[in-house]
CSV table of N, CA, C and O in Angstrom, one decimal:
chain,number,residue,atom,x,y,z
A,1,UNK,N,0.8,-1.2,0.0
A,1,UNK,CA,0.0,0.0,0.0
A,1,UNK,C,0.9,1.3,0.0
A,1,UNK,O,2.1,1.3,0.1
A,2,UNK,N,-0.2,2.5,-0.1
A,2,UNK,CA,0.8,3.7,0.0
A,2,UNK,C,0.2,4.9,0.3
A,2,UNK,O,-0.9,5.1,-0.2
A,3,UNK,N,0.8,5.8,1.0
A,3,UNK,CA,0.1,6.9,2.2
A,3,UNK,C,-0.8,7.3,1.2
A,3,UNK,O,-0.4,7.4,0.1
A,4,UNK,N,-2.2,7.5,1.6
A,4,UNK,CA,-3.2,7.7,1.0
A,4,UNK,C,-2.9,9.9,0.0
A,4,UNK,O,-3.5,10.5,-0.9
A,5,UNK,N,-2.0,10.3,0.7
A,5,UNK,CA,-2.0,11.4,0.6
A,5,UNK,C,-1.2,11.9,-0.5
A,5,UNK,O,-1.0,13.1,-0.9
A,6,UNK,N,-0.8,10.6,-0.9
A,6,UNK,CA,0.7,10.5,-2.2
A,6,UNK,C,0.2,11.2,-3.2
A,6,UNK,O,-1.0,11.0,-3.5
A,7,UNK,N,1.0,12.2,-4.0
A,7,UNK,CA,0.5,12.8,-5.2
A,7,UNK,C,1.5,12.3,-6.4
A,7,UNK,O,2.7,12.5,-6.7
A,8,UNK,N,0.5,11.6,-6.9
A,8,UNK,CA,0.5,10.6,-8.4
A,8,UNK,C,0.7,11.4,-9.4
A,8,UNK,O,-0.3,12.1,-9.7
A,9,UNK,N,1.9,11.5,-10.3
A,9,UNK,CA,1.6,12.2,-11.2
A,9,UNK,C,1.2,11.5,-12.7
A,9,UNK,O,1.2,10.3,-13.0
A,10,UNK,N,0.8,12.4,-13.5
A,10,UNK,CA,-0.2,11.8,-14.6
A,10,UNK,C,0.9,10.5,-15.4
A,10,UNK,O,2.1,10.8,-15.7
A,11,UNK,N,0.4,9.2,-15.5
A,11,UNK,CA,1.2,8.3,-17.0
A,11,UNK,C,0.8,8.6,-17.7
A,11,UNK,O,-0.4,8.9,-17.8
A,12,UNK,N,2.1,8.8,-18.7
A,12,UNK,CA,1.7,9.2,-20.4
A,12,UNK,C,2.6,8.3,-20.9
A,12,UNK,O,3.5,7.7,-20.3
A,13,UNK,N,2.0,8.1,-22.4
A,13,UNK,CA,2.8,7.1,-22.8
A,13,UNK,C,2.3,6.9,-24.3
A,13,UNK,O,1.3,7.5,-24.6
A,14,UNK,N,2.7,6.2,-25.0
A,14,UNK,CA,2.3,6.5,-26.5
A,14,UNK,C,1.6,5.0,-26.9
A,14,UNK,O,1.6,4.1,-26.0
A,15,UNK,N,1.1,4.7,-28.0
A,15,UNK,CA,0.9,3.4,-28.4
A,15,UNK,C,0.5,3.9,-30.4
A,15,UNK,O,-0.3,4.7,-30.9
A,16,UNK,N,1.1,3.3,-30.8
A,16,UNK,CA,1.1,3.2,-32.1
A,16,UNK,C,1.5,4.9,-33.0
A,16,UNK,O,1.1,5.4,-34.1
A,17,UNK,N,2.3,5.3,-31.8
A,17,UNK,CA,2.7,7.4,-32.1
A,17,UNK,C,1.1,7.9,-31.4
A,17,UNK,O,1.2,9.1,-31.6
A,18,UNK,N,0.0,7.7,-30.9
A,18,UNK,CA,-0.9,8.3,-30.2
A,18,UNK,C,-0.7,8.2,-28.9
A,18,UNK,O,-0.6,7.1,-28.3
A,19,UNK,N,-0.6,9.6,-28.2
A,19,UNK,CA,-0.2,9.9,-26.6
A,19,UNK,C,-1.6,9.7,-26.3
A,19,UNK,O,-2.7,10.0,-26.7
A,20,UNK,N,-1.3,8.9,-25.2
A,20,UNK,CA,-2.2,8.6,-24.2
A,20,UNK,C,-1.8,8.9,-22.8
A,20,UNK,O,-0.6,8.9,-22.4
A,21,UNK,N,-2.8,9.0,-21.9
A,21,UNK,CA,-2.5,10.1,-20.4
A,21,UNK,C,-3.8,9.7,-19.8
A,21,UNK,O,-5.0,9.8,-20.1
A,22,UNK,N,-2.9,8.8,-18.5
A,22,UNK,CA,-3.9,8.0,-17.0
A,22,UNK,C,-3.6,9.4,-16.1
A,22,UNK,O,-2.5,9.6,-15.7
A,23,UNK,N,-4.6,10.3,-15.8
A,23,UNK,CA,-4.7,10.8,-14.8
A,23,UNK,C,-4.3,10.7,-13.5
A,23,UNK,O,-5.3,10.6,-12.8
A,24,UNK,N,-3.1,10.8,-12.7
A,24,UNK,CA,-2.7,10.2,-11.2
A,24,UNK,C,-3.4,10.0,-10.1
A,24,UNK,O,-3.1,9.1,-9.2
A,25,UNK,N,-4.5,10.9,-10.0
A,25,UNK,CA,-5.9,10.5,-9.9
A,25,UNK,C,-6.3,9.2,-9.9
A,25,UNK,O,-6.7,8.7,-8.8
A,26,UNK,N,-6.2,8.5,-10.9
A,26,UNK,CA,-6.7,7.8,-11.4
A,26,UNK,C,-5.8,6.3,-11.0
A,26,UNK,O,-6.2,5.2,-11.5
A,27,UNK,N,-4.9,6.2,-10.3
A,27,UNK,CA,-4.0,5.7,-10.3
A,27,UNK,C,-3.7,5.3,-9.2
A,27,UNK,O,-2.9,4.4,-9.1
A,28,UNK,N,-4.4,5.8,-7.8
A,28,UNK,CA,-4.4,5.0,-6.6
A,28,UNK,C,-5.8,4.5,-6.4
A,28,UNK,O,-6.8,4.9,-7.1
A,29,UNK,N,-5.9,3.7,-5.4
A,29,UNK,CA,-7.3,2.9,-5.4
A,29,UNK,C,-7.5,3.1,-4.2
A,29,UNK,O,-6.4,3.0,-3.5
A,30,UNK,N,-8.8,3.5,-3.5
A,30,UNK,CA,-8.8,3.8,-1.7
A,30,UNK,C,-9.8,2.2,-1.1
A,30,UNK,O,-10.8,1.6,-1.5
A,31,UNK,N,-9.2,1.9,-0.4
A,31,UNK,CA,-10.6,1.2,0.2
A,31,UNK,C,-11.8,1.6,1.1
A,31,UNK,O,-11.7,2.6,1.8
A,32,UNK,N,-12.8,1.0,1.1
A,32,UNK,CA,-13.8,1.6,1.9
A,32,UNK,C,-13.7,2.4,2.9
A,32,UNK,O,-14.6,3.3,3.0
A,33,UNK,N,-12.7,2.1,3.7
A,33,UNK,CA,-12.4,3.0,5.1
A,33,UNK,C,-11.9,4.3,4.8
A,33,UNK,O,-12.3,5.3,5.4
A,34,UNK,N,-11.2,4.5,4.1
A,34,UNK,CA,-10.4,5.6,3.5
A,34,UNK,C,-9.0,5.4,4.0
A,34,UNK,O,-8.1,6.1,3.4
A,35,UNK,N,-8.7,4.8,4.6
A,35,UNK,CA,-7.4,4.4,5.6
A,35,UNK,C,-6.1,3.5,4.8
A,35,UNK,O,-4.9,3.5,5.3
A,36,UNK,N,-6.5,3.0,3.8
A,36,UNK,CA,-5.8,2.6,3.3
A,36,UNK,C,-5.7,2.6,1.8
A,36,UNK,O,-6.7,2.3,1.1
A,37,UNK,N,-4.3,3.0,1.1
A,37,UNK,CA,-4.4,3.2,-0.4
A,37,UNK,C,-3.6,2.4,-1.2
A,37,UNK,O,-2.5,2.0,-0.7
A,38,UNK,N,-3.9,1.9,-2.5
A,38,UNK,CA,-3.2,1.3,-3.1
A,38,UNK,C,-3.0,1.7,-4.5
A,38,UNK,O,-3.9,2.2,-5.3
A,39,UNK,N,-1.5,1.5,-4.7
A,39,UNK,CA,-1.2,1.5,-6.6
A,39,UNK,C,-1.9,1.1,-7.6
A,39,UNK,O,-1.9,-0.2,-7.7
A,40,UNK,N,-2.6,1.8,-8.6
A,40,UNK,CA,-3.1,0.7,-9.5
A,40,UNK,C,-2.2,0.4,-10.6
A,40,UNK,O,-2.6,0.5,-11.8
A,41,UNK,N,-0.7,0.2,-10.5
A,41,UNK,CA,-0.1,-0.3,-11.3
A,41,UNK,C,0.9,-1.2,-10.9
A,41,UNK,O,2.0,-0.6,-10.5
A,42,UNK,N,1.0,-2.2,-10.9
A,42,UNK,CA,1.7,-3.2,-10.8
A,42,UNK,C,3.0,-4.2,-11.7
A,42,UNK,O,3.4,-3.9,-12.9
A,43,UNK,N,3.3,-4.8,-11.2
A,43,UNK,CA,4.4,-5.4,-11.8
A,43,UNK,C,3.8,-6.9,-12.6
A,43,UNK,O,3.0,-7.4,-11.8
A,44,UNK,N,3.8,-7.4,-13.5
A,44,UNK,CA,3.5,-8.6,-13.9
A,44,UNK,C,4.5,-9.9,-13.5
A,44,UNK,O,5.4,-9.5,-14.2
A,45,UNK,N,4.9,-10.9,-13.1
A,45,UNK,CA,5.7,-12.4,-13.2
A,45,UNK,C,4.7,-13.0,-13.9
A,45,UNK,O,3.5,-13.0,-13.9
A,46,UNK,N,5.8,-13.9,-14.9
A,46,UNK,CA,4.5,-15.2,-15.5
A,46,UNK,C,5.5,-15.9,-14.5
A,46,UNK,O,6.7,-15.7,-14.3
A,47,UNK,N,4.5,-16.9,-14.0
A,47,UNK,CA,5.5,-18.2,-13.4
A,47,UNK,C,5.6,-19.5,-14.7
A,47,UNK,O,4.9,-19.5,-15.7
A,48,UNK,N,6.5,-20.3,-14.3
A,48,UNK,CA,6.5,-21.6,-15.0
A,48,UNK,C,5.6,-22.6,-14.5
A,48,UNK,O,5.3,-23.5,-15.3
A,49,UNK,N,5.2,-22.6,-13.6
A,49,UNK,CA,4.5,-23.3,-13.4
A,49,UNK,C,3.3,-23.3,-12.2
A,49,UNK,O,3.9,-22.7,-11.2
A,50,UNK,N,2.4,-23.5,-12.0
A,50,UNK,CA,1.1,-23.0,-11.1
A,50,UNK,C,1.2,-23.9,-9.6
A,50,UNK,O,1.2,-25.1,-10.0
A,51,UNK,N,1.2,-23.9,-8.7
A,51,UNK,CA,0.9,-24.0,-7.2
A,51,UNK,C,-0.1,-24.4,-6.8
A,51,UNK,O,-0.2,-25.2,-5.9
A,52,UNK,N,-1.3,-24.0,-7.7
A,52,UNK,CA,-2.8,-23.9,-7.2
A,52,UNK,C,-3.6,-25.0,-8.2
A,52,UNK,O,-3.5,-24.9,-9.4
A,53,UNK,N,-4.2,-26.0,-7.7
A,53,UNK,CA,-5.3,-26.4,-8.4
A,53,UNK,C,-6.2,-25.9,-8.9
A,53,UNK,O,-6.6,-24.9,-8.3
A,54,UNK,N,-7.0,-26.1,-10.7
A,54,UNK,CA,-7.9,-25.4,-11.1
A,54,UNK,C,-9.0,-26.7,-11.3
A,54,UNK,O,-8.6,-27.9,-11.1
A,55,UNK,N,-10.1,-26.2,-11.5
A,55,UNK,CA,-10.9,-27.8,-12.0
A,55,UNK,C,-10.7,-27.7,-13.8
A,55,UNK,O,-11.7,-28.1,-14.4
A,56,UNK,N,-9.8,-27.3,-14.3
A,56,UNK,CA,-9.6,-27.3,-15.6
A,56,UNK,C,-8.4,-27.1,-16.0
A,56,UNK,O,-8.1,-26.1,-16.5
A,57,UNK,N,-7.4,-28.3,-15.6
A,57,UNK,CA,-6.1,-27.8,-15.9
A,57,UNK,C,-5.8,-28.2,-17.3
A,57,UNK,O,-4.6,-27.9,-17.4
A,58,UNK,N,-6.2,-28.6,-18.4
A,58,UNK,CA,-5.9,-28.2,-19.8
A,58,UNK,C,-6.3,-26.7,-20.3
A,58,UNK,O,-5.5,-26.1,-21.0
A,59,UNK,N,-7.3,-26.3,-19.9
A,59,UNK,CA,-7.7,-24.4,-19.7
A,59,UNK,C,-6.5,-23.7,-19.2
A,59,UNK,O,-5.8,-22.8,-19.8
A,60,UNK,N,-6.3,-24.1,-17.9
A,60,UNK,CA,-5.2,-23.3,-17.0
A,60,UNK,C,-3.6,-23.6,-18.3
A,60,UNK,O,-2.7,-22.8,-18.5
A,61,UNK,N,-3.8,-24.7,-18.7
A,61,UNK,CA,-1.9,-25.0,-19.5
A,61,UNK,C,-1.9,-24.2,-20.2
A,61,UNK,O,-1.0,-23.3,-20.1
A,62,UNK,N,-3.5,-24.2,-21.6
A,62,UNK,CA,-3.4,-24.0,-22.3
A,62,UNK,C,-2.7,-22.2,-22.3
A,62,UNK,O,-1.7,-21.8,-22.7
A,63,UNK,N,-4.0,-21.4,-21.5
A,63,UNK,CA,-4.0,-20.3,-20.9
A,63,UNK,C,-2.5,-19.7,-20.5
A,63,UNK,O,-2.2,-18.6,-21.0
A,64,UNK,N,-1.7,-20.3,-19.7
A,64,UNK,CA,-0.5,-20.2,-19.4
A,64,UNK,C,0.6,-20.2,-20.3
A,64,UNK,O,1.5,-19.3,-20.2
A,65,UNK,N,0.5,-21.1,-21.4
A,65,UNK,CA,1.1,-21.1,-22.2
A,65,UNK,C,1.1,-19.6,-23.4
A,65,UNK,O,2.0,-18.9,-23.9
A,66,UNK,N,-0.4,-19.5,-23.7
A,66,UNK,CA,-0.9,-17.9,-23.7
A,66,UNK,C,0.0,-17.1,-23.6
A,66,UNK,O,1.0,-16.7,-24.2
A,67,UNK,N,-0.4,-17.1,-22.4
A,67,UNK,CA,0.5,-16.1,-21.3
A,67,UNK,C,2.4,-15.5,-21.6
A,67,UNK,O,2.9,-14.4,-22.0
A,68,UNK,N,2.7,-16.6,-21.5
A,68,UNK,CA,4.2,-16.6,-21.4
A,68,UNK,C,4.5,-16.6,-22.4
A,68,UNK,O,5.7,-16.5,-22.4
A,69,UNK,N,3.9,-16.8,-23.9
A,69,UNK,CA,3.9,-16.9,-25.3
A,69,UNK,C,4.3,-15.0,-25.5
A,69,UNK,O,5.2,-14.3,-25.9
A,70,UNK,N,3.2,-15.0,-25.1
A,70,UNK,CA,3.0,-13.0,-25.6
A,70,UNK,C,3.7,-11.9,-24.3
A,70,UNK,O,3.6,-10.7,-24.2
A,71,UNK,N,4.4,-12.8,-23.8
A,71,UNK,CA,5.2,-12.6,-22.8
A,71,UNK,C,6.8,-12.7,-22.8
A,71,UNK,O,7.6,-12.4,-21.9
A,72,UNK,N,6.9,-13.4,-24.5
A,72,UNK,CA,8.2,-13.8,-25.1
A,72,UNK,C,8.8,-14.5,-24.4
A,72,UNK,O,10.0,-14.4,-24.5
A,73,UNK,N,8.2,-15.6,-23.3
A,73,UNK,CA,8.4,-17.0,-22.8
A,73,UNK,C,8.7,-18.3,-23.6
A,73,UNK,O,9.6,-19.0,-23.1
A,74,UNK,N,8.1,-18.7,-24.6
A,74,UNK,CA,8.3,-19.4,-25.0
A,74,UNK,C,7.6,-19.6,-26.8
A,74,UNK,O,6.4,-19.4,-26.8
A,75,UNK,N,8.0,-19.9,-27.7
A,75,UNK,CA,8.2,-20.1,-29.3
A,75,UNK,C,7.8,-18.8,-29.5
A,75,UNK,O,8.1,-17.8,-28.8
A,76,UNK,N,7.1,-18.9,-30.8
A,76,UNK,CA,6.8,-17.8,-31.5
A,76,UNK,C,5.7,-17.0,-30.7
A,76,UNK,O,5.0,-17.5,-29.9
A,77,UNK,N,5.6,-16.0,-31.0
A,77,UNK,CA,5.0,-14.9,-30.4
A,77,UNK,C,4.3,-14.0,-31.2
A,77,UNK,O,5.0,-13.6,-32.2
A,78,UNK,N,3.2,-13.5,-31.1
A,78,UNK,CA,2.4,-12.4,-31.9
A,78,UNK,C,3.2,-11.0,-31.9
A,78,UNK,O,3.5,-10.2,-32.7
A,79,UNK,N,3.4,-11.0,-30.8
A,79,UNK,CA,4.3,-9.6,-30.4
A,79,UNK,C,5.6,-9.5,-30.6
A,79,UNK,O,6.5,-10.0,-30.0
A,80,UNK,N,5.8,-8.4,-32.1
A,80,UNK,CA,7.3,-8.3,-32.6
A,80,UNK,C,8.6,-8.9,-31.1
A,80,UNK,O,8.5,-9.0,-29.9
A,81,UNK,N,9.7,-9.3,-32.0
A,81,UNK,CA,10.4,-9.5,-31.2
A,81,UNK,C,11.0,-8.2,-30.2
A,81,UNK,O,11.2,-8.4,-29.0
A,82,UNK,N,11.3,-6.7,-30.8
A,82,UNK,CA,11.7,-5.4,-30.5
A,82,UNK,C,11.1,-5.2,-28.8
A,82,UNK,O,11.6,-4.6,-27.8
A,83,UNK,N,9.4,-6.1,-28.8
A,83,UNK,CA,8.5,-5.2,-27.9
A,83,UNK,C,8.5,-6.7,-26.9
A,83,UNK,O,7.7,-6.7,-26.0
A,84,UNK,N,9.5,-8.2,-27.3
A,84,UNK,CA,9.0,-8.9,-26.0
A,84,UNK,C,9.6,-8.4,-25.0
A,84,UNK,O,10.5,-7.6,-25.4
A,85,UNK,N,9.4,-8.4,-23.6
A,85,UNK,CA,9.5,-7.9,-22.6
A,85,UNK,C,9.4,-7.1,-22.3
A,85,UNK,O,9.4,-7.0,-21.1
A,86,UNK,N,9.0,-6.2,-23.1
A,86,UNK,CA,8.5,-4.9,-22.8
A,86,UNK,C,6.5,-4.8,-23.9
A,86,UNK,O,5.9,-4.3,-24.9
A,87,UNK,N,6.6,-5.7,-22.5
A,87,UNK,CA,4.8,-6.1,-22.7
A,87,UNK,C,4.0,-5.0,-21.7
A,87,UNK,O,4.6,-4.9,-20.6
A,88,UNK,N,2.9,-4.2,-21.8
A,88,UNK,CA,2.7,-4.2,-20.8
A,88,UNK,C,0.9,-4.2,-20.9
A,88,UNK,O,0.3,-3.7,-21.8
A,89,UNK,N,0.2,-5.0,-19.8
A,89,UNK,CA,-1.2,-4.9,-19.5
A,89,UNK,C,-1.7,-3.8,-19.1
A,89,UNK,O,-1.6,-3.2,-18.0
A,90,UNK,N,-2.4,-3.6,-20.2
A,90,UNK,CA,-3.4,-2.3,-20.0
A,90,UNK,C,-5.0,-2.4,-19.4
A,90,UNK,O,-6.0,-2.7,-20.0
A,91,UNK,N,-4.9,-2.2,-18.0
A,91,UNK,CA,-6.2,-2.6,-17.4
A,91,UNK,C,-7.2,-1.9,-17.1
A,91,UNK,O,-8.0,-1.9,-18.1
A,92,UNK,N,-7.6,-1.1,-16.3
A,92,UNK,CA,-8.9,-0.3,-16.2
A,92,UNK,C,-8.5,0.5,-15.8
A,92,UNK,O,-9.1,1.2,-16.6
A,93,UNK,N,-7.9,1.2,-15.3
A,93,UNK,CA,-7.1,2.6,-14.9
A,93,UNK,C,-7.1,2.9,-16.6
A,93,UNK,O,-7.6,4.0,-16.8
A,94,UNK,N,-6.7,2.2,-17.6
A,94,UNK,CA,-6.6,2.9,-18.7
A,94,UNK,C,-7.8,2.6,-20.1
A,94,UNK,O,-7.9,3.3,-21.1
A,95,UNK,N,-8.4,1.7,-19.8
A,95,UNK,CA,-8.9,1.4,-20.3
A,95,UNK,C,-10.5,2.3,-20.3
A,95,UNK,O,-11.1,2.8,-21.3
A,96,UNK,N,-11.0,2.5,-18.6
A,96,UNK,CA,-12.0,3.2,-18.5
A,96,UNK,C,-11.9,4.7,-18.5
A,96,UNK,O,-12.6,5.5,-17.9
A,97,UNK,N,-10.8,5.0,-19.4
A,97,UNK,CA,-10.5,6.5,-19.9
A,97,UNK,C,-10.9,6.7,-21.3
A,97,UNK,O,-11.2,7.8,-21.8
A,98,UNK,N,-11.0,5.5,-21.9
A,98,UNK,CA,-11.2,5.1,-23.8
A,98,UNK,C,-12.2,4.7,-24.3
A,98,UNK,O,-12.8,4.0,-23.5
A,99,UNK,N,-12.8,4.9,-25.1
A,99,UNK,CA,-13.8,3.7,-25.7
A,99,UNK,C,-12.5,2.7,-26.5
A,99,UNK,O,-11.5,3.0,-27.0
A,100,UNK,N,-13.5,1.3,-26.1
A,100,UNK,CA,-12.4,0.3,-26.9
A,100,UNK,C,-13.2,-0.7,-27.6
A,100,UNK,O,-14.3,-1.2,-27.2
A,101,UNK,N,-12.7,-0.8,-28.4
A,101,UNK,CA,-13.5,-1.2,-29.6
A,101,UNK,C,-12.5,-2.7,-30.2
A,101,UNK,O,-11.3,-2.7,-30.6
A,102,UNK,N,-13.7,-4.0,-30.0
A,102,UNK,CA,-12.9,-5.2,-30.3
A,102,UNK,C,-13.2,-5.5,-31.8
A,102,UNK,O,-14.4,-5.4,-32.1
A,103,UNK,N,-12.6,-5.8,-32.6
A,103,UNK,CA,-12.6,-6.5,-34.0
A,103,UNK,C,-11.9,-7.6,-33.8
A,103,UNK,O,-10.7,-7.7,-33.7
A,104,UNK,N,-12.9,-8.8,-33.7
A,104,UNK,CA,-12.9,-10.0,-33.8
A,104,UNK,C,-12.4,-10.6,-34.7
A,104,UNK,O,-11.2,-11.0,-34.5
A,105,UNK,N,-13.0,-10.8,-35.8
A,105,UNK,CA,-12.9,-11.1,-37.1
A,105,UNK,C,-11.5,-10.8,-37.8
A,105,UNK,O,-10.6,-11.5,-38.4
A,106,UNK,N,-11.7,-9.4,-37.4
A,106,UNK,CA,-10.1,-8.8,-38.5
A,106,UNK,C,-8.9,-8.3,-37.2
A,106,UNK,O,-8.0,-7.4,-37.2
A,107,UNK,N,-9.3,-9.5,-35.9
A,107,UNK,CA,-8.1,-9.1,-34.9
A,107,UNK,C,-7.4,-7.9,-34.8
A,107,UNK,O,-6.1,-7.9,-34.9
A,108,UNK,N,-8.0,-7.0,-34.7
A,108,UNK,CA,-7.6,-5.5,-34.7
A,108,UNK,C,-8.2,-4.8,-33.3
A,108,UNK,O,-9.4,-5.1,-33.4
A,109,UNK,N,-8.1,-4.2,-32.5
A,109,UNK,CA,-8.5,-3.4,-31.5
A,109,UNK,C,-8.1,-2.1,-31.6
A,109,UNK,O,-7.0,-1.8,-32.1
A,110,UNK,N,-8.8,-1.4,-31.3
A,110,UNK,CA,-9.3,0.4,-31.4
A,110,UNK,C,-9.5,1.0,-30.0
A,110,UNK,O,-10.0,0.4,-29.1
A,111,UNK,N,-9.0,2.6,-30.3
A,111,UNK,CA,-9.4,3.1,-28.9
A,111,UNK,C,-9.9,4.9,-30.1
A,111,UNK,O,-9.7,5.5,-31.2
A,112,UNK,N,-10.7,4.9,-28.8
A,112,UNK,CA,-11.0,6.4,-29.1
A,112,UNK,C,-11.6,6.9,-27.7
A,112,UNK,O,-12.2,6.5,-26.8
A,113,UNK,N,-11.1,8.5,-28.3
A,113,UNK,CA,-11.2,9.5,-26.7
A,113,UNK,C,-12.3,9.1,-26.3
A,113,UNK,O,-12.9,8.7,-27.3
A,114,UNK,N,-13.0,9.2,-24.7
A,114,UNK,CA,-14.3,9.6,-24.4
A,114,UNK,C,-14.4,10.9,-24.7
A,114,UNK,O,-13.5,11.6,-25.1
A,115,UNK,N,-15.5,11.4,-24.5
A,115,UNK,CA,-15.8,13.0,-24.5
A,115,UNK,C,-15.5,13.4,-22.6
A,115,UNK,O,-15.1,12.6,-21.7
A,116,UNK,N,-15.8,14.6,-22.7
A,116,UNK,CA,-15.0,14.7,-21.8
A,116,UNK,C,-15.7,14.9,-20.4
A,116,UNK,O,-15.1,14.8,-19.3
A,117,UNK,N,-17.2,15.0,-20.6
A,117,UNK,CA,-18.7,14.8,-19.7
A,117,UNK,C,-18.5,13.1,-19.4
A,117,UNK,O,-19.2,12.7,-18.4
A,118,UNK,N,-17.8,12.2,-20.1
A,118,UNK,CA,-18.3,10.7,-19.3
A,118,UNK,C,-16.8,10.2,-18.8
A,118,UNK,O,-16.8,9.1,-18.3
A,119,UNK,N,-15.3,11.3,-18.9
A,119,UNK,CA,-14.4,11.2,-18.3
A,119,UNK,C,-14.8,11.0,-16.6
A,119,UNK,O,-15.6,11.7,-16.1
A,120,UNK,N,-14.2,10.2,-15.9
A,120,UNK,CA,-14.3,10.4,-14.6
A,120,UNK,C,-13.8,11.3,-14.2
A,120,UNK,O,-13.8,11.5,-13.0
């Protein structure tokens, strides 16, 4: 955690040459009490191997293997060789700043600004 009082300054960061900017704001998480605060950005580990029982461990392999694939863990990878390791998950801190737009079919994903009335 981290003193609730911490002043976060804005992430910016580019993706495809379009700057994009998480508000610092936006970027600690309070819990109910107010008493305690947390980072919403974290570090990723893939492990090699899982600890925990699933009731679907061909799901969980398959999944894993996923994982550590686009993670430049193991064979070929979707993700240029330039950008393995320097993967990063974009979760709701940045995500609920965008409209995101999935294309299934032609595996392509889109963002576009919100307006600035449905910005938090």
């Amino acid at each position: 955690n981290i003193p609730c009082d911490t002043d976060i300054p804005n992430l910016e960061f580019q993706i495809g040459g379009q700057a994009y900017n998480i508000p610092g704001d936006n970027l600690m998480i309070t819990d109910d009490s107010n008493k305690y605060c947390f980072f919403a950005v974290a570090i990723m580990k893939f492990a090699v191997s899982s600890e925990v029982d699933t009731l679907d461990e061909e799901l969980e392999e398959k999944v894993m293997d996923e994982i550590k694939n686009l993670a430049g863990e193991a064979g070929q990878s979707p993700i240029p060789s330039e950008y393995k390791h320097n993967t990063w998950l974009m979760g709701d801190s940045f995500l609920r700043q965008q409209y995101n737009i999935f294309d299934y079919d032609n595996e392509q994903f889109g963002l576009a600004e919100l307006r600035e009335d449905l910005k938090e």
